[in-house]
Coordinates of C-alpha atoms and ligand atoms in Angstrom, one line a residue:
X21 CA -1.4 26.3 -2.4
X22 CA 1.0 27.1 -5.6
X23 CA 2.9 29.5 -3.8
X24 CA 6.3 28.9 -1.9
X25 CA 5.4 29.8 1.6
X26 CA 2.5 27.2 0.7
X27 CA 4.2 24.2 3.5
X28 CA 4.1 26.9 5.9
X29 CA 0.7 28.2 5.7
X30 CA -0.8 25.0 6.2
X31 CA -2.7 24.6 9.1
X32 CA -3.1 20.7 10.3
X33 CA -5.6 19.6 12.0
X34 CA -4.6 16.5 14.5
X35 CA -7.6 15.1 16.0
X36 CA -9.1 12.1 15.5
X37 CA -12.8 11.8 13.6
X38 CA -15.5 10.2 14.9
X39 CA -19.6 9.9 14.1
X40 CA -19.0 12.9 12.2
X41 CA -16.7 14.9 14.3
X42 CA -13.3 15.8 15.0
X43 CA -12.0 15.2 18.9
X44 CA -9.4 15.1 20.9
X45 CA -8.3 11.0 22.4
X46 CA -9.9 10.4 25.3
X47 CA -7.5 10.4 27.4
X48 CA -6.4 13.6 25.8
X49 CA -3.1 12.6 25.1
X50 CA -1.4 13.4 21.6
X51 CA 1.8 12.7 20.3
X52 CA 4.3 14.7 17.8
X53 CA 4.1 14.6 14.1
X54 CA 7.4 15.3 12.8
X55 CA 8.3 15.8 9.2
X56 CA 11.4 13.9 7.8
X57 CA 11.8 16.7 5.5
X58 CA 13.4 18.6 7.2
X59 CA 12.9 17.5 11.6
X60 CA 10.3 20.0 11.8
X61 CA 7.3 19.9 14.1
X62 CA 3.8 20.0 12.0
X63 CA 1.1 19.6 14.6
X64 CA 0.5 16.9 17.3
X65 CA -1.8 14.1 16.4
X66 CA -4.8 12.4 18.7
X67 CA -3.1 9.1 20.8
X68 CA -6.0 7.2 20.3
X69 CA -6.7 3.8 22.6
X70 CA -9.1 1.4 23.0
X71 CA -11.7 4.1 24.2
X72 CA -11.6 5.9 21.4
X73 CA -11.6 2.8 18.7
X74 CA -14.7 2.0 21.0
X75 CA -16.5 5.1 20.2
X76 CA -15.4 4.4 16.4
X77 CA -16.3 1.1 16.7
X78 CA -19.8 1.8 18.1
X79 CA -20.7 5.0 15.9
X80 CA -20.0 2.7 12.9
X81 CA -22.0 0.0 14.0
X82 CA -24.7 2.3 14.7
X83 CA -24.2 3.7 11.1
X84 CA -24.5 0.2 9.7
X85 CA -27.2 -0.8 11.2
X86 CA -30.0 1.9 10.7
X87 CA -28.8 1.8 7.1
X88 CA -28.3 5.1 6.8
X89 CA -25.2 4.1 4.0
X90 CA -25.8 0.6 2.9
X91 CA -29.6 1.1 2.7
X92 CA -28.9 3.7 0.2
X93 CA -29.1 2.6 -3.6
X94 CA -26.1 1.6 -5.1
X95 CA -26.7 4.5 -7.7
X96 CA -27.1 6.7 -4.6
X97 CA -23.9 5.3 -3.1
X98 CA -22.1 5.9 -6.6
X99 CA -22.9 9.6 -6.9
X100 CA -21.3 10.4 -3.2
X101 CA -18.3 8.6 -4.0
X102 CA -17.9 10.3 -7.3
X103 CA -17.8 13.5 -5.4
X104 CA -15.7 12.2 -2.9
X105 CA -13.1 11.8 -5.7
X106 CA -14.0 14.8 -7.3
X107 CA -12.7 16.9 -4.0
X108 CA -10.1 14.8 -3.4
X109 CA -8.8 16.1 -6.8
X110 CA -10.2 19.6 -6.0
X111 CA -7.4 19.4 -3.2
X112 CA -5.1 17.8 -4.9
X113 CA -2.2 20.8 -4.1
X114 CA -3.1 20.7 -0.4
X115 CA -3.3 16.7 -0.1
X116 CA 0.2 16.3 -1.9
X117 CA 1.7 19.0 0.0
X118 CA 0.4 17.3 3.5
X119 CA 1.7 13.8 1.7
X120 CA 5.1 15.2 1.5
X121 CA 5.6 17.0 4.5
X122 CA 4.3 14.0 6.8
X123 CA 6.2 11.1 5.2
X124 CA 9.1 12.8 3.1
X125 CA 7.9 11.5 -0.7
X126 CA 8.7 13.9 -3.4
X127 CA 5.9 16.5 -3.7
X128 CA 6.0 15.7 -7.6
X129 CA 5.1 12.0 -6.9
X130 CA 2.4 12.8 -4.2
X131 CA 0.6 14.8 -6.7
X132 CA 0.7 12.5 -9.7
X133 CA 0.8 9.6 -8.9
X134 CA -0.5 9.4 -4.6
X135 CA -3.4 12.0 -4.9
X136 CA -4.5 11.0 -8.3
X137 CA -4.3 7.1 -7.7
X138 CA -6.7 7.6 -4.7
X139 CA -9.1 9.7 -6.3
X140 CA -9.1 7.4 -9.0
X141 CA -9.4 4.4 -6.8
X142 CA -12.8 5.8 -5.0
X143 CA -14.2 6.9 -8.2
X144 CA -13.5 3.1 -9.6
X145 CA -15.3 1.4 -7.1
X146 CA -18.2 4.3 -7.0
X147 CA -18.5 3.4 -10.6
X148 CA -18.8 -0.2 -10.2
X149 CA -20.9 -0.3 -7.5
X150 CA -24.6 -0.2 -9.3
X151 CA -23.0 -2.5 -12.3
X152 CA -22.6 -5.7 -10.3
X153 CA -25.1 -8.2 -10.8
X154 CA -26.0 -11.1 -8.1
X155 CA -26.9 -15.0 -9.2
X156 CA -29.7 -17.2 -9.7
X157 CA -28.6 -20.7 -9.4
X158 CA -28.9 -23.2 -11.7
X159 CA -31.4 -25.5 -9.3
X160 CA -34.1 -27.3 -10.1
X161 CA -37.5 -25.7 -10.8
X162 CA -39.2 -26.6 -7.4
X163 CA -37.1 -24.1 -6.4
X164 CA -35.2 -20.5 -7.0
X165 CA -32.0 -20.1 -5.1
X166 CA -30.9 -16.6 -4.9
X167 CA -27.0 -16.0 -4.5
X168 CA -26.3 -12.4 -3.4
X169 CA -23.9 -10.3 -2.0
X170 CA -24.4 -7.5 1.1
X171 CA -21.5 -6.1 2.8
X172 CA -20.1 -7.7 6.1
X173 CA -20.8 -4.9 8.1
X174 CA -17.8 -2.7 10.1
X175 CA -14.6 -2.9 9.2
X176 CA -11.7 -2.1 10.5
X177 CA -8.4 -0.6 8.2
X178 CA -4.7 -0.4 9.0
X179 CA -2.5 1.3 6.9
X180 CA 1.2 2.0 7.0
X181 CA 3.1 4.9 5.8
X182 CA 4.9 4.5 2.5
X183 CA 1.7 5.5 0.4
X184 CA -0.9 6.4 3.1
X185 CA -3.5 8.0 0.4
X186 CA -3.3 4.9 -1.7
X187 CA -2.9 2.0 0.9
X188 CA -6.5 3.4 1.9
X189 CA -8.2 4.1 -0.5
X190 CA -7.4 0.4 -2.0
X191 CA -9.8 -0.5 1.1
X192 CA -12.2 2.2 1.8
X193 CA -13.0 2.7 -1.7
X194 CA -14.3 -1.1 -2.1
X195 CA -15.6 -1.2 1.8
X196 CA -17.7 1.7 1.3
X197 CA -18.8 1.5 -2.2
X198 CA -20.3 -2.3 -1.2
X199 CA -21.8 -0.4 1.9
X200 CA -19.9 -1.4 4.7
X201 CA -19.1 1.2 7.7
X202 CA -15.4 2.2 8.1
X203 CA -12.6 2.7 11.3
X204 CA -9.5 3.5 9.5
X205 CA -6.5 3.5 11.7
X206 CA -3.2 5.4 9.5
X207 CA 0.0 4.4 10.5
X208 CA 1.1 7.2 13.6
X209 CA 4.0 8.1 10.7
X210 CA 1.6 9.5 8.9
X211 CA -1.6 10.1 9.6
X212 CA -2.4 13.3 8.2
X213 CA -4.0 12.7 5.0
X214 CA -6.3 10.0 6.3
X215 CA -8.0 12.7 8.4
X216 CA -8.1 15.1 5.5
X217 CA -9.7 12.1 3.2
X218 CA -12.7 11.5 6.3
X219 CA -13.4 15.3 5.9
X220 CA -14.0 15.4 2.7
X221 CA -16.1 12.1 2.6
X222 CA -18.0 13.8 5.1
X223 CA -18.5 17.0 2.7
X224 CA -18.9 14.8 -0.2
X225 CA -22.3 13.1 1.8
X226 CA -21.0 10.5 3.1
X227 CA -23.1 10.3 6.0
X228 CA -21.4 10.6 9.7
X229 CA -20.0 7.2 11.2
X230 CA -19.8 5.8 7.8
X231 CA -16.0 6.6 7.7
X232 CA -14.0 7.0 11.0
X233 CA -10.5 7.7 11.6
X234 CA -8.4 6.8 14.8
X235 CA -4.9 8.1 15.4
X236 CA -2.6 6.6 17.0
X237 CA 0.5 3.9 17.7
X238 CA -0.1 0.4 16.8
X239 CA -0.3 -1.5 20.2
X240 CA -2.5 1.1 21.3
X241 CA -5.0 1.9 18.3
X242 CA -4.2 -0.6 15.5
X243 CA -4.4 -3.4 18.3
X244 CA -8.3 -2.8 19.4
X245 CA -9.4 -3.0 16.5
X246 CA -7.8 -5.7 15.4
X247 CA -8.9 -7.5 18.7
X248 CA -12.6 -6.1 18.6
X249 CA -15.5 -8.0 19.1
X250 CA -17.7 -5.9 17.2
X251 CA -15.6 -5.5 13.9
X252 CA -16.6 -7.8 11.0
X253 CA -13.7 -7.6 9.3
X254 CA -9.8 -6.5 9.8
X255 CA -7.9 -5.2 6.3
X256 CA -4.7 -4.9 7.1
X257 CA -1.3 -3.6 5.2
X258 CA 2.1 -3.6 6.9
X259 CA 4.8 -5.7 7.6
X260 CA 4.4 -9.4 7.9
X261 CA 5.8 -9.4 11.4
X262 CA 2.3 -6.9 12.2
X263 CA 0.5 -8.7 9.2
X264 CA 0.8 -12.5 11.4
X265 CA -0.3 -10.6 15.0
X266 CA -3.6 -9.7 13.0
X267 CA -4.1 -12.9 12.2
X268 CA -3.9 -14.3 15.5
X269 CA -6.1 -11.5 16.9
X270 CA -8.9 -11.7 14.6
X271 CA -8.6 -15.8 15.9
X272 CA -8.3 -14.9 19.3
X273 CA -11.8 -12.6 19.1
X274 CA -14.6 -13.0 16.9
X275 CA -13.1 -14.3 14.2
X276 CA -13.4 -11.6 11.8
X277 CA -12.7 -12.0 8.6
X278 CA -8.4 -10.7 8.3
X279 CA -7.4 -9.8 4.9
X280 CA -3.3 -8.8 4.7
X281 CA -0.9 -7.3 2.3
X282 CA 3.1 -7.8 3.8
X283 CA 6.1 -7.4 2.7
X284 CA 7.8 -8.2 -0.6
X285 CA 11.2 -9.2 -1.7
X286 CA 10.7 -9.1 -5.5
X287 CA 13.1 -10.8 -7.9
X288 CA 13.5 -8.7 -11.5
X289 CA 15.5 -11.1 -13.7
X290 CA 17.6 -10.0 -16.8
X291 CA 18.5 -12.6 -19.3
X292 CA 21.0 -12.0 -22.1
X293 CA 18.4 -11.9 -24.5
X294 CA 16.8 -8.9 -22.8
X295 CA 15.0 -7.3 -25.7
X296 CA 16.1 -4.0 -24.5
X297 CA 18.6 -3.9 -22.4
X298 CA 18.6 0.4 -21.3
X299 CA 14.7 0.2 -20.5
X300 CA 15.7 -3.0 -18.3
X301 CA 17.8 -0.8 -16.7
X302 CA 16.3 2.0 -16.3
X303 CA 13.5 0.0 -14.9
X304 CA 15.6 -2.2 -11.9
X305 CA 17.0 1.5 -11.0
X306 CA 14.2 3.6 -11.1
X307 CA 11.4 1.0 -9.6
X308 CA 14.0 0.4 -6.5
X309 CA 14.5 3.7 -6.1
X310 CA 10.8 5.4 -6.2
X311 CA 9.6 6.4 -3.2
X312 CA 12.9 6.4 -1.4
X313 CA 12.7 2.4 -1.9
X314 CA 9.7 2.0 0.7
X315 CA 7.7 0.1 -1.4
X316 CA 6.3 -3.5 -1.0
X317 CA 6.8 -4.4 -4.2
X318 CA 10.2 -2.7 -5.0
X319 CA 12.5 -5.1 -7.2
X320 CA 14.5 -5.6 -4.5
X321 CA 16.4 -8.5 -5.5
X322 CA 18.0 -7.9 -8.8
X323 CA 18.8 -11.1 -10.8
X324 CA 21.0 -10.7 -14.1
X325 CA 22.6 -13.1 -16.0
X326 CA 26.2 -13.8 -15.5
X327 CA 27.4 -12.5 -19.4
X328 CA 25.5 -9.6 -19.3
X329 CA 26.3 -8.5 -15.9
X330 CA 29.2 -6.3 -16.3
X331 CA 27.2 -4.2 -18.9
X332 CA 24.1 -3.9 -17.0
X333 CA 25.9 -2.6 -14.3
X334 CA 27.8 0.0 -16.1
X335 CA 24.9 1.5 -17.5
X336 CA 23.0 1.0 -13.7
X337 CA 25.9 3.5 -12.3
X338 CA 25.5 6.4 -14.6
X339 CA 21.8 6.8 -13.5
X340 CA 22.2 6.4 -9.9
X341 CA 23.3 10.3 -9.4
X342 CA 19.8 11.3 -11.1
X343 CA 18.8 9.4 -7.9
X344 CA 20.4 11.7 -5.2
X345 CA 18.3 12.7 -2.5
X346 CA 17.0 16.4 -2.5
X347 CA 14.1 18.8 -1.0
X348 CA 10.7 16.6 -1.2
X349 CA 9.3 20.1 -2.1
X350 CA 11.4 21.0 -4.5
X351 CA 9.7 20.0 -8.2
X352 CA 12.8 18.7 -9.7
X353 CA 13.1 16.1 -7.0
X354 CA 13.1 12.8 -7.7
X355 CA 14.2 11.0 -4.4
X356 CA 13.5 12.5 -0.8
X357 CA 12.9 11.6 2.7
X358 CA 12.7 8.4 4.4
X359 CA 10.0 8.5 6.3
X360 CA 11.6 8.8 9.4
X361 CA 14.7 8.5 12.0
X362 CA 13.7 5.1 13.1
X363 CA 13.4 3.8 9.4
X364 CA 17.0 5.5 8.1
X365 CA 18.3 3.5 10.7
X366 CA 17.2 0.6 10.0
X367 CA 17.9 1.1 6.1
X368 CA 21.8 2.0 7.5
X369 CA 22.1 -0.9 9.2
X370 CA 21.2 -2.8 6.7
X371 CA 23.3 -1.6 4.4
X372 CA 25.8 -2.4 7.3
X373 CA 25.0 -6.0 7.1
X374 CA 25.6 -5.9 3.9
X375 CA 29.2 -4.8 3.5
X376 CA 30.0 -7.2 6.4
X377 CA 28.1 -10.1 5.3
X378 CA 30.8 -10.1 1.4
X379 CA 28.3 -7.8 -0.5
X380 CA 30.5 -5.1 -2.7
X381 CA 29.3 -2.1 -2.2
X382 CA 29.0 -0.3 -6.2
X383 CA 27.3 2.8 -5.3
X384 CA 26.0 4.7 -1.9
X385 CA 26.0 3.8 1.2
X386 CA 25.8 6.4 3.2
X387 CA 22.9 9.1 5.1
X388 CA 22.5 12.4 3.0
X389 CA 21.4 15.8 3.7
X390 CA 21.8 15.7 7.3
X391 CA 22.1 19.7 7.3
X392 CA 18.3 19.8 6.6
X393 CA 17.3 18.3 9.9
X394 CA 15.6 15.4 7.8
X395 CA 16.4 12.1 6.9
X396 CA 17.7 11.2 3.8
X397 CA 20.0 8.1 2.5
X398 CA 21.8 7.8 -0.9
X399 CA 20.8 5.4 -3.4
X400 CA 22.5 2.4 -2.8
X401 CA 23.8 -0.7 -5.2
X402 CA 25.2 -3.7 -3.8
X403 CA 26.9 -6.2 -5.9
X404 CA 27.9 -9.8 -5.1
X405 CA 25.2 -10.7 -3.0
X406 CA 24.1 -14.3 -2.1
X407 CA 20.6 -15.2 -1.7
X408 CA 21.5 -16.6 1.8
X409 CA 22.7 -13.0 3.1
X410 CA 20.7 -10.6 5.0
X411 CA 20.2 -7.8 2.5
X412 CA 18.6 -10.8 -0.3
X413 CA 16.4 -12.1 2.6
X414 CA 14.7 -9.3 4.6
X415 CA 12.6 -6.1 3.4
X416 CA 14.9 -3.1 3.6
X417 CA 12.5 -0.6 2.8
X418 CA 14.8 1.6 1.4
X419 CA 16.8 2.7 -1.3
X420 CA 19.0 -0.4 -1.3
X421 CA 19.6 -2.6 -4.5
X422 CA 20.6 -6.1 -4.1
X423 CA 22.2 -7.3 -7.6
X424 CA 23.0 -11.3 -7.7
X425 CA 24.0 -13.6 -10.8
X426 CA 22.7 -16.7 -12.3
X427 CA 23.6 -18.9 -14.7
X428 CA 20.2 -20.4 -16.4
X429 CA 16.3 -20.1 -16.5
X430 CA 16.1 -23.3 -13.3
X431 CA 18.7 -21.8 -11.7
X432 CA 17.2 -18.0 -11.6
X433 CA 13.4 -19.5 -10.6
X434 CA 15.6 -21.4 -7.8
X435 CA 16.8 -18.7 -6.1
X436 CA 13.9 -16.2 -6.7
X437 CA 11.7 -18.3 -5.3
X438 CA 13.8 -18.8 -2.3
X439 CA 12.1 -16.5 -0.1
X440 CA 9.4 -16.3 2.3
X441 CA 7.8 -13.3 0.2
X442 CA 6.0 -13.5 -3.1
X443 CA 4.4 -10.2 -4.5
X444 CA 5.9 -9.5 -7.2
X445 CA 8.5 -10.6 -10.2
X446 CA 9.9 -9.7 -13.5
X447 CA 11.4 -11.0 -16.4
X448 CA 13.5 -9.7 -19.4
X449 CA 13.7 -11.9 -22.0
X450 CA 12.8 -11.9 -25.8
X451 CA 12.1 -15.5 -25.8
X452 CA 8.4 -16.0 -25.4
X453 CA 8.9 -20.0 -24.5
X454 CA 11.7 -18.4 -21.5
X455 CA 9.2 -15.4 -20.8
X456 CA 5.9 -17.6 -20.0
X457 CA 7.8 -20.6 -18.7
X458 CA 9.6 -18.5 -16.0
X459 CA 6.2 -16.4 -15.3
X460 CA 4.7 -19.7 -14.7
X461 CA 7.5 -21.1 -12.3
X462 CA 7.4 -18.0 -10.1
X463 CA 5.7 -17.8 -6.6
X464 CA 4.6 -14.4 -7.0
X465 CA 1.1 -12.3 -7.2
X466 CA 2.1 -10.4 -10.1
X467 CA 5.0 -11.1 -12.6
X468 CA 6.0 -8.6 -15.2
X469 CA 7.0 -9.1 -18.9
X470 CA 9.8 -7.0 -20.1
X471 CA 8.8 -4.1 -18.1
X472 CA 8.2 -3.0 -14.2
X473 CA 5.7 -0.3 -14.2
X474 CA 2.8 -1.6 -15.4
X475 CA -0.4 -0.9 -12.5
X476 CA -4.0 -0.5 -12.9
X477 CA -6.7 0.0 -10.7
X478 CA -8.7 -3.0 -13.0
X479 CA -6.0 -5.6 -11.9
X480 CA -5.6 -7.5 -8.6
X481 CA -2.5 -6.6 -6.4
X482 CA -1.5 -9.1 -3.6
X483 CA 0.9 -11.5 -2.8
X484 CA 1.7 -15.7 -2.2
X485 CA 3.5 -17.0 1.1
X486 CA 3.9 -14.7 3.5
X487 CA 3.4 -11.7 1.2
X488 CA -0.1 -12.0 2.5
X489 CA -3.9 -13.3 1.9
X490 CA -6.2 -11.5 -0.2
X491 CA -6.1 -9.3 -3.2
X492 CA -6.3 -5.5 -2.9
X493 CA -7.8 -3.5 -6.3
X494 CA -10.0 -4.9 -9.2
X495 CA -13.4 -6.1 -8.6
X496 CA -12.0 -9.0 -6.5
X497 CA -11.4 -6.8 -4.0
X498 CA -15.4 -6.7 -3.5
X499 CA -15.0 -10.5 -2.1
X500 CA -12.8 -9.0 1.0
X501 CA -16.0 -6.3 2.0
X502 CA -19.0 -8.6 1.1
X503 CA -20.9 -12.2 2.3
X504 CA -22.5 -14.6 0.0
X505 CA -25.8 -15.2 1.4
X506 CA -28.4 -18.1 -0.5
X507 CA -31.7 -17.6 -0.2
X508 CA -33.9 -20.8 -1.4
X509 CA -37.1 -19.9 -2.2
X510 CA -40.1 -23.0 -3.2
X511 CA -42.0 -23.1 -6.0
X512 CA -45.1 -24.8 -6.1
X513 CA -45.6 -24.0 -9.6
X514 CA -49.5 -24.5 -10.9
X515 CA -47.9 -25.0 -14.5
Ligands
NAD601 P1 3.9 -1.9 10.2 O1 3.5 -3.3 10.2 O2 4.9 -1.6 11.2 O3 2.7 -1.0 10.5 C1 1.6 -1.0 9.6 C2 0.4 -0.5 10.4 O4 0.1 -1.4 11.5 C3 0.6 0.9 11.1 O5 -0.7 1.6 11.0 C4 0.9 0.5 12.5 O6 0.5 1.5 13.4 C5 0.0 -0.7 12.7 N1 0.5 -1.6 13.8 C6 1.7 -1.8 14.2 N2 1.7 -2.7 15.3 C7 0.4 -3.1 15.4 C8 -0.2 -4.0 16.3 N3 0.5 -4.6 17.3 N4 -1.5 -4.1 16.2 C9 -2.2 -3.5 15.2 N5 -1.7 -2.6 14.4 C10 -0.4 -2.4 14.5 O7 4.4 -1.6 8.8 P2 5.0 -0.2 8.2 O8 6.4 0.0 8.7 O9 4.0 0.9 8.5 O10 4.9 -0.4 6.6 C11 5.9 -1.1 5.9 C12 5.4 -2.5 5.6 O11 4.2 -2.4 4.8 C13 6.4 -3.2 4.6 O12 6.6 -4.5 5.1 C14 5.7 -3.2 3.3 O13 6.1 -4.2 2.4 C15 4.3 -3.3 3.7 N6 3.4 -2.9 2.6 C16 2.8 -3.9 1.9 C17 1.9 -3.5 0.8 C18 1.2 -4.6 0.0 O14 0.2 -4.2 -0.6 N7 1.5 -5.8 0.1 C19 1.8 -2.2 0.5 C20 2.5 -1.2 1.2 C21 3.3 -1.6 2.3

């Protein structure tokens, strides 16, 4: 797919998979699957319901329970996730391409960083699989108590849209690898790569039921699962207004185990004494700005002290240009689509409330590109803004940059930790007392140290508050997909 007719020789392929197969919904209703590159149509996608998370449900219970995945070795279960990987890289070009035209990210980015990530990701967790010990606990010697962990059984994944490859692999890769059965549910914005993913498990030997997908909206696919009384467990990442119904439908069924990562609303605080104050900038602009701003953990909230503010700003503005929205296919580009009508709405309103709630708008503003058919906004600064307005308090999820002053350390901790998120923070400072005294004050999952981009597939990723419960990546991420089961055994030693 190197050529440049490549997006249009493409061939998608819409329907959901199940035991092994692709099919049409049920009910045989499917909905549109439009790109926000440019308003085109790329194929119509299965509207899955309850019937057809059924059928996923029950194939994958089938799968789990004649063993015909988590009775395999661990070494066993390593090798097909290793291949897995290893195709998912073989179709890198096509998966990026898909990545891009479904949900607007720059082709550039869903090659490097999307495609890679996930490959990566499954091959991690294949690796780790047959290098994790159980216990013996430290009982008395009438007695040998065996601690060890087997996977919960089926469960159930919901994804949303701003990095579909990665948001699942963070979850299938550890599900699977531990040797649990899999319904993955993609968000209906972009569903496309999740179906390409299940294919090639399938061709990588992953055996059918093992790792289903359903299509579809929400309330009508997400919700089933969620609700079903035959799913062990619910993963779940999205927006904490989704993130709290899961919640309260894995308590109103079975009580499955819920794991959720939400929203964010991340403070990235500049003291004078930043050690270097272009890399801090660089940094707050380019880490609000990748992926159009639709990330959870996007510094959203930009905190820089009141001396320094002037001159952080100035330099801010000359890179915001480098920022302008182009073709997601294009190479060069560095900014593209939001992901769709609905969501550059939602990031122009806000950016409404903004102006009319005192904020000073510095840079942006305004929807771009609107020739292409597609929907694009420019990258936006807002200066002046108070904790207490709208744009410091809620998730834009978009290319929006809230910049606010302080005037000490207390004073900055204050006001980033008032919010109802707490995934992720950063701070600039040379002072090592300042840097660990502030890293230790904030509520936050992760905080950074005089940089923003750090991210490995060794370290946890998750949030405090309402930024969710649970810890995606690292081998913690095992706890989610397995159960702790003691067996006691007596010993009636004859020594
Ligand atoms: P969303 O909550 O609208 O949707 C997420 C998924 O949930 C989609 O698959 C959607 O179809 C499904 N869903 C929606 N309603 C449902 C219902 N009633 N029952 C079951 N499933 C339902 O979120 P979104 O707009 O797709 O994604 C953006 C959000 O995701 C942001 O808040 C962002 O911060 C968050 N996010 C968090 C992380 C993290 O790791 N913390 C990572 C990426 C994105």
């Amino acid at each position: 797919m190197k050529n440049e007719d490549a997006p249009q020789k493409l061939q998608f392929d819409g329907r959901s998979l199940i035991n092994g197969k692709r099919v049409h919904a049920v009910s045989g209703e499917a909905f549109d699957c439009i790109s926000p590159v440019d308003g085109r149509l790329l194929t119509t996608v299965a509207r899955c319901g309850e019937a057809d998370v059924n059928a996923a449900v029950a194939a994958a219970r089938d799968a789990f329970e004649d063993r015909r995945w988590c009775g395999l070795a661990p070494a066993q279960r390593k090798r097909i996730m290793i291949r897995f990987a290893d195709l998912l890289l073989a179709h890198g070009d096509e998966l990026a391409l898909t990545e891009t035209l479904d949900m607007g990210k720059p082709v550039k980015y869903a090659r490097a960083v999307d495609v890679n990530s996930a490959a990566n990701c499954i091959r991690w967790y294949g690796e780790a699989v047959d290098k994790i010990y159980d216990e013996i606990a430290p009982t008395a010697s009438t007695a040998l108590a065996l601690i060890t962990r087997g996977p919960v059984g089926v469960v159930g994944v919901i994804v949303p849209w701003n990095y579909p490859m990665i948001m699942a692999s963070w979850k299938i890769a550890p599900a699977l690898a531990a040797g649990n059965s899999v319904v993955l549910k993609p968000s209906e914005k972009s569903p496309l790569t999740a179906l390409r993913m299940a294919d090639l498990a399938l061709e990588a030997g992953i055996p059918p039921g093992v790792f289903n997908v359903v299509t579809g909206y929400g309330p009508e696919a997400g919700s089933p699962l969620a609700l079903h009384m035959d799913v062990d467990c619910i993963a779940f990442t999205g927006s904490t207004r989704v993130g709290k119904q899961i919640h309260v439908m894995a308590g109103q069924s079975n009580l499955k185990r819920a794991w959720t990562e939400l929203g964010g609303k991340s403070p990235n605080i500049v003291f004078a004494d930043c050690p270097n104050l272009d890399k801090a900038v660089e940094a707050a602009v380019g880490s609000i700005f990748f992926n159009q701003g639709e990330s959870c953990n996007a510094p959203s909230r930009l905190f820089v002290e009141e001396s320094i503010k002037e001159q952080f700003l100035e330099k801010a503005l000359k890179l915001v240009p480098a920022y302008a929205p182009g073709n997601p296919l294009d190479k060069a580009t560095i900014m593209g689509a939001i992901v769709d009508q609905t969501q550059m709405n939602t990031v122009l309103r806000y950016i409404e409330s903004g102006m009319s709630e005192g904020a000073r708008l510095l840079a942006g503003g305004e929807q771009a590109l609107q020739e292409t058919g597609g929907y694009y906004v420019q990258p936006t600064i807002f200066d002046g803004v108070r904790n207490d307005m709208t744009i410091a308090r809620e998730e834009i999820f978009g290319p929006v940059l809230s910049v606010l002053s302080f005037t000490d350390a207390s004073d900055v901790v204050r006001q980033s930790n008032q919010s109802v998120y707490g995934l992720q923070a950063a701070v600039w400072t040379r002072d090592i007392n300042k840097a660990h005294g502030v890293a230790r004050a904030l509520r936050a999952g992760t905080v950074h140290v005089n940089q923003y981009d750090e991210d490995d597939i060794t370290v946890p990723f998750g949030g405090f508050r309402q930024s969710g419960i649970g810890r995606d990546k690292s081998l913690h991420a095992f706890d989610k997909y397995t159960e702790t089961k003691t067996t006691w055994i007596r010993i009636d030693s004859p020594v």
